[in-house]
Amino acid sequence: MSKRSIKIVVTGASGQLGQCLKSISTNWNYSITFLDKQNLDITSVEQVYDVLTTIQPDIIINTAAYTRVDLAEEESDRAYQINAEAVNTITRFCKENETKLLHISTDYVFDGEGLEPYTEEHETNPKTVYGASKLAGENSILDSNLAAFWIIRTSWLYSNYGKNFYKTILDLAAKNANLSVVNDQWGSPTRAEELADFILRYIPQLSSETRGIYHFSNSGSCTWFDFAKAILNKHNSQTEITAVKSSEFPTKARRPSYSVLDNCKISKVFKYKFKNWLDALG
């Protein structure tokens, strides 16, 4: 008798990571149900339990999130409802049904004032509503003592799906001869397709032995200016680009000056080799 395929639910299926997971899902012999907000309102306790009880997944990959960083400063209740309270509901379901959980988090849980890459052991200290709400979601998982979970923090996620810096730069370059991009914020771009591939490739190893927090980003670091310049070079764009300070682009939510993630833990635990951010860009 053949072994039953792992049954997985992906929430936030219309987001860029959700779409990346869906685009490569046929490469693996999993039974995956993709749920977007039309199929599952994760803020509804009743709907979460009804839908997930019907499916009875072995693993839930929660990519759903409130990610509008600036608007979150005004809509804090909504941000916490999605990023914290809903995560608590999903975690509770997992606890009660012995379901494994993979949850996506962010570099914004740190204050961005460091000078060296953030490890999983670094103290969290979010400076935005978005970051604080995501940290609250993380804490609900940690406090639950769930038997098997991964919290994967990522940064500067980009792909050909959804809204992200990569697509924004290309759109702006198509309409403008000159662009100004900040050159005093450092981070690690992460190709969403690579994160999706890691998740589906290694998810059979999600267990009580490997449970914990992990950082996933392409290796190396750059500024937004460096990233934008590389994107334009890749597409042979003739648009001129100028480096400016963050003070020239004031935002409601404070952006971290330095949010490079240290990904050595994943490399050590799973023998995973990260591509440099520039190589990942192609």
GROMACS .gro file of C-alpha atoms in nm:
model
  282
    1MET     CA    1   0.000   0.000   0.000
    2SER     CA    2   0.141   0.339  -0.099
    3LYS     CA    3   0.206   0.595   0.171
    4ARG     CA    4  -0.060   0.866   0.205
    5SER     CA    5   0.056   1.204   0.077
    6ILE     CA    6   0.099   1.484   0.331
    7LYS     CA    7  -0.216   1.694   0.352
    8ILE     CA    8  -0.136   2.068   0.362
    9VAL     CA    9  -0.341   2.386   0.389
   10VAL     CA   10  -0.191   2.715   0.269
   11THR     CA   11  -0.361   3.028   0.400
   12GLY     CA   12  -0.313   3.365   0.231
   13ALA     CA   13  -0.299   3.189  -0.106
   14SER     CA   14  -0.349   3.512  -0.305
   15GLY     CA   15  -0.038   3.675  -0.155
   16GLN     CA   16   0.298   3.660  -0.331
   17LEU     CA   17   0.438   3.371  -0.125
   18GLY     CA   18   0.108   3.185  -0.150
   19GLN     CA   19   0.113   3.224  -0.528
   20CYS     CA   20   0.474   3.110  -0.544
   21LEU     CA   21   0.387   2.800  -0.343
   22LYS     CA   22   0.097   2.728  -0.575
   23SER     CA   23   0.306   2.775  -0.889
   24ILE     CA   24   0.553   2.501  -0.787
   25SER     CA   25   0.321   2.278  -0.584
   26THR     CA   26   0.283   2.019  -0.860
   27ASN     CA   27   0.654   1.938  -0.823
   28TRP     CA   28   0.575   1.753  -0.500
   29ASN     CA   29   0.344   1.469  -0.412
   30TYR     CA   30   0.145   1.661  -0.151
   31SER     CA   31  -0.228   1.712  -0.119
   32ILE     CA   32  -0.244   2.093  -0.089
   33THR     CA   33  -0.550   2.311  -0.040
   34PHE     CA   34  -0.490   2.678  -0.116
   35LEU     CA   35  -0.719   2.916   0.073
   36ASP     CA   36  -0.738   3.291   0.019
   37LYS     CA   37  -0.954   3.536   0.214
   38GLN     CA   38  -1.254   3.453  -0.006
   39ASN     CA   39  -1.232   3.087   0.102
   40LEU     CA   40  -1.123   3.144   0.459
   41ASP     CA   41  -1.153   3.449   0.682
   42ILE     CA   42  -0.882   3.372   0.935
   43THR     CA   43  -1.023   3.639   1.170
   44SER     CA   44  -1.340   3.432   1.212
   45VAL     CA   45  -1.286   3.169   1.480
   46GLU     CA   46  -1.594   2.976   1.368
   47GLN     CA   47  -1.488   2.973   1.002
   48VAL     CA   48  -1.131   2.869   1.086
   49TYR     CA   49  -1.255   2.572   1.284
   50ASP     CA   50  -1.526   2.477   1.032
   51VAL     CA   51  -1.298   2.488   0.727
   52LEU     CA   52  -0.993   2.329   0.887
   53THR     CA   53  -1.197   2.059   1.061
   54THR     CA   54  -1.344   1.963   0.725
   55ILE     CA   55  -1.000   1.939   0.562
   56GLN     CA   56  -0.812   1.794   0.860
   57PRO     CA   57  -0.466   1.893   0.735
   58ASP     CA   58  -0.141   1.746   0.862
   59ILE     CA   59   0.030   2.083   0.824
   60ILE     CA   60  -0.090   2.443   0.797
   61ILE     CA   61   0.134   2.693   0.617
   62ASN     CA   62   0.016   3.034   0.732
   63THR     CA   63   0.126   3.301   0.483
   64ALA     CA   64  -0.177   3.524   0.550
   65ALA     CA   65  -0.086   3.860   0.702
   66TYR     CA   66  -0.167   4.228   0.724
   67THR     CA   67   0.143   4.374   0.553
   68ARG     CA   68   0.054   4.737   0.483
   69VAL     CA   69   0.325   4.876   0.707
   70ASP     CA   70   0.227   5.245   0.698
   71LEU     CA   71  -0.149   5.192   0.709
   72ALA     CA   72  -0.106   4.964   1.010
   73GLU     CA   73  -0.015   5.274   1.214
   74GLU     CA   74  -0.376   5.389   1.162
   75GLU     CA   75  -0.541   5.046   1.149
   76SER     CA   76  -0.370   4.886   1.446
   77ASP     CA   77  -0.682   4.695   1.550
   78ARG     CA   78  -0.705   4.533   1.207
   79ALA     CA   79  -0.332   4.457   1.199
   80TYR     CA   80  -0.349   4.281   1.538
   81GLN     CA   81  -0.669   4.102   1.439
   82ILE     CA   82  -0.496   3.939   1.140
   83ASN     CA   83  -0.135   3.915   1.256
   84ALA     CA   84  -0.194   3.817   1.618
   85GLU     CA   85  -0.549   3.711   1.710
   86ALA     CA   86  -0.601   3.502   1.394
   87VAL     CA   87  -0.262   3.336   1.443
   88ASN     CA   88  -0.368   3.248   1.796
   89THR     CA   89  -0.685   3.088   1.661
   90ILE     CA   90  -0.494   2.883   1.403
   91THR     CA   91  -0.240   2.781   1.668
   92ARG     CA   92  -0.517   2.670   1.903
   93PHE     CA   93  -0.668   2.457   1.627
   94CYS     CA   94  -0.325   2.302   1.563
   95LYS     CA   95  -0.279   2.228   1.932
   96GLU     CA   96  -0.620   2.063   1.965
   97ASN     CA   97  -0.584   1.858   1.647
   98GLU     CA   98  -0.212   1.768   1.662
   99THR     CA   99  -0.156   1.966   1.342
  100LYS     CA  100   0.186   2.100   1.251
  101LEU     CA  101   0.224   2.473   1.180
  102LEU     CA  102   0.458   2.672   0.958
  103HIS     CA  103   0.413   3.045   1.012
  104ILE     CA  104   0.574   3.328   0.815
  105SER     CA  105   0.705   3.628   1.007
  106THR     CA  106   0.925   3.930   0.942
  107ASP     CA  107   1.246   4.120   1.008
  108TYR     CA  108   1.027   4.400   1.148
  109VAL     CA  109   1.017   4.222   1.485
  110PHE     CA  110   1.362   4.379   1.541
  111ASP     CA  111   1.428   4.750   1.599
  112GLY     CA  112   1.664   4.783   1.301
  113GLU     CA  113   1.927   4.960   1.508
  114GLY     CA  114   2.182   4.679   1.501
  115LEU     CA  115   2.512   4.668   1.316
  116GLU     CA  116   2.536   4.293   1.260
  117PRO     CA  117   2.298   4.035   1.113
  118TYR     CA  118   2.011   3.939   1.346
  119THR     CA  119   2.013   3.580   1.465
  120GLU     CA  120   1.708   3.395   1.596
  121GLU     CA  121   1.839   3.460   1.950
  122HIS     CA  122   1.860   3.838   1.919
  123GLU     CA  123   1.621   4.036   2.135
  124THR     CA  124   1.308   4.151   1.953
  125ASN     CA  125   1.207   4.515   1.981
  126PRO     CA  126   0.961   4.620   1.708
  127LYS     CA  127   0.922   4.990   1.635
  128THR     CA  128   0.608   4.971   1.421
  129VAL     CA  129   0.253   4.846   1.468
  130TYR     CA  130   0.314   4.597   1.188
  131GLY     CA  131   0.624   4.458   1.360
  132ALA     CA  132   0.458   4.450   1.702
  133SER     CA  133   0.152   4.269   1.567
  134LYS     CA  134   0.368   4.010   1.391
  135LEU     CA  135   0.568   3.956   1.709
  136ALA     CA  136   0.244   3.905   1.901
  137GLY     CA  137   0.157   3.632   1.650
  138GLU     CA  138   0.495   3.468   1.702
  139ASN     CA  139   0.450   3.480   2.080
  140SER     CA  140   0.110   3.314   2.063
  141ILE     CA  141   0.275   3.017   1.889
  142LEU     CA  142   0.565   3.005   2.134
  143ASP     CA  143   0.334   3.037   2.436
  144SER     CA  144   0.116   2.750   2.311
  145ASN     CA  145   0.402   2.501   2.337
  146LEU     CA  146   0.286   2.352   2.009
  147ALA     CA  147   0.451   2.015   1.946
  148ALA     CA  148   0.575   2.090   1.594
  149PHE     CA  149   0.608   2.435   1.440
  150TRP     CA  150   0.840   2.654   1.235
  151ILE     CA  151   0.830   3.031   1.253
  152ILE     CA  152   1.018   3.153   0.947
  153ARG     CA  153   1.119   3.519   0.951
  154THR     CA  154   1.201   3.664   0.612
  155SER     CA  155   1.288   4.006   0.471
  156TRP     CA  156   1.253   4.217   0.157
  157LEU     CA  157   1.043   3.948  -0.010
  158TYR     CA  158   0.997   3.987  -0.386
  159SER     CA  159   0.864   3.792  -0.682
  160ASN     CA  160   0.664   3.837  -1.000
  161TYR     CA  161   0.345   3.819  -0.792
  162GLY     CA  162   0.165   4.076  -0.580
  163LYS     CA  163   0.307   4.409  -0.468
  164ASN     CA  164   0.677   4.428  -0.390
  165PHE     CA  165   0.984   4.645  -0.441
  166TYR     CA  166   1.104   4.451  -0.745
  167LYS     CA  167   0.782   4.509  -0.938
  168THR     CA  168   0.747   4.868  -0.814
  169ILE     CA  169   1.093   4.964  -0.941
  170LEU     CA  170   1.022   4.814  -1.283
  171ASP     CA  171   0.686   4.994  -1.303
  172LEU     CA  172   0.843   5.326  -1.206
  173ALA     CA  173   1.134   5.281  -1.446
  174ALA     CA  174   0.890   5.225  -1.732
  175LYS     CA  175   0.732   5.565  -1.663
  176ASN     CA  176   1.027   5.776  -1.546
  177ALA     CA  177   1.371   5.868  -1.678
  178ASN     CA  178   1.503   5.928  -1.326
  179LEU     CA  179   1.442   5.755  -0.994
  180SER     CA  180   1.553   5.837  -0.639
  181VAL     CA  181   1.599   5.546  -0.398
  182VAL     CA  182   1.711   5.548  -0.035
  183ASN     CA  183   2.068   5.437   0.029
  184ASP     CA  184   2.079   5.428   0.410
  185GLN     CA  185   1.860   5.127   0.485
  186TRP     CA  186   2.030   4.787   0.477
  187GLY     CA  187   1.870   4.446   0.441
  188SER     CA  188   1.870   4.114   0.261
  189PRO     CA  189   1.641   4.069  -0.042
  190THR     CA  190   1.463   3.734  -0.050
  191ARG     CA  191   1.339   3.576  -0.370
  192ALA     CA  192   0.996   3.438  -0.277
  193GLU     CA  193   1.027   3.148  -0.521
  194GLU     CA  194   1.331   3.026  -0.328
  195LEU     CA  195   1.151   3.047   0.005
  196ALA     CA  196   0.857   2.859  -0.147
  197ASP     CA  197   1.092   2.592  -0.279
  198PHE     CA  198   1.260   2.555   0.061
  199ILE     CA  199   0.924   2.520   0.235
  200LEU     CA  200   0.791   2.246   0.008
  201ARG     CA  201   1.125   2.067  -0.019
  202TYR     CA  202   1.194   2.051   0.355
  203ILE     CA  203   0.846   2.047   0.509
  204PRO     CA  204   0.856   1.669   0.567
  205GLN     CA  205   1.126   1.751   0.825
  206LEU     CA  206   0.889   1.971   1.027
  207SER     CA  207   0.877   1.790   1.359
  208SER     CA  208   0.917   1.827   1.734
  209GLU     CA  209   1.292   1.781   1.685
  210THR     CA  210   1.325   2.073   1.440
  211ARG     CA  211   1.062   2.305   1.586
  212GLY     CA  212   1.157   2.666   1.643
  213ILE     CA  213   1.229   3.001   1.481
  214TYR     CA  214   1.434   3.026   1.161
  215HIS     CA  215   1.559   3.312   0.945
  216PHE     CA  216   1.535   3.280   0.568
  217SER     CA  217   1.679   3.540   0.332
  218ASN     CA  218   1.922   3.531   0.047
  219SER     CA  219   2.279   3.575   0.169
  220GLY     CA  220   2.467   3.903   0.162
  221SER     CA  221   2.320   4.248   0.215
  222CYS     CA  222   2.254   4.569   0.028
  223THR     CA  223   2.067   4.898   0.045
  224TRP     CA  224   1.741   4.964  -0.137
  225PHE     CA  225   1.947   5.172  -0.381
  226ASP     CA  226   2.180   4.877  -0.448
  227PHE     CA  227   1.881   4.649  -0.496
  228ALA     CA  228   1.707   4.890  -0.733
  229LYS     CA  229   2.025   4.938  -0.935
  230ALA     CA  230   2.066   4.562  -0.973
  231ILE     CA  231   1.703   4.524  -1.083
  232LEU     CA  232   1.741   4.792  -1.350
  233ASN     CA  233   2.070   4.642  -1.470
  234LYS     CA  234   1.907   4.300  -1.500
  235HIS     CA  235   1.639   4.446  -1.725
  236ASN     CA  236   1.879   4.669  -1.920
  237SER     CA  237   1.684   4.976  -1.816
  238GLN     CA  238   1.812   5.318  -1.924
  239THR     CA  239   1.646   5.488  -1.627
  240GLU     CA  240   1.891   5.691  -1.418
  241ILE     CA  241   1.893   5.619  -1.045
  242THR     CA  242   2.002   5.853  -0.765
  243ALA     CA  243   2.091   5.758  -0.407
  244VAL     CA  244   1.913   5.964  -0.140
  245LYS     CA  245   1.863   5.960   0.238
  246SER     CA  246   1.554   5.817   0.408
  247SER     CA  247   1.472   6.165   0.539
  248GLU     CA  248   1.378   6.261   0.182
  249PHE     CA  249   1.100   6.000   0.188
  250PRO     CA  250   0.925   6.037   0.527
  251THR     CA  251   0.682   5.754   0.610
  252LYS     CA  252   0.424   5.701   0.884
  253ALA     CA  253   0.595   5.382   0.998
  254ARG     CA  254   0.962   5.392   1.078
  255ARG     CA  255   1.172   5.177   0.845
  256PRO     CA  256   1.462   4.984   1.002
  257SER     CA  257   1.807   5.120   0.919
  258TYR     CA  258   1.954   4.771   0.938
  259SER     CA  259   1.750   4.450   0.923
  260VAL     CA  260   1.989   4.194   0.775
  261LEU     CA  261   1.893   3.844   0.890
  262ASP     CA  262   2.150   3.581   0.983
  263ASN     CA  263   2.042   3.258   0.809
  264CYS     CA  264   2.316   3.028   0.949
  265LYS     CA  265   2.069   2.825   1.157
  266ILE     CA  266   1.881   2.695   0.853
  267SER     CA  267   2.212   2.621   0.680
  268LYS     CA  268   2.328   2.420   0.981
  269VAL     CA  269   2.005   2.233   1.061
  270PHE     CA  270   1.900   2.149   0.705
  271LYS     CA  271   2.235   2.167   0.522
  272TYR     CA  272   2.075   2.431   0.303
  273LYS     CA  273   2.286   2.650   0.074
  274PHE     CA  274   2.159   3.003   0.024
  275LYS     CA  275   2.219   3.197  -0.296
  276ASN     CA  276   2.366   3.543  -0.270
  277TRP     CA  277   2.092   3.805  -0.320
  278LEU     CA  278   2.253   3.926  -0.645
  279ASP     CA  279   2.280   3.574  -0.789
  280ALA     CA  280   1.920   3.503  -0.689
  281LEU     CA  281   1.808   3.805  -0.888
  282GLY     CA  282   1.942   3.635  -1.200
   0.00000   0.00000   0.00000
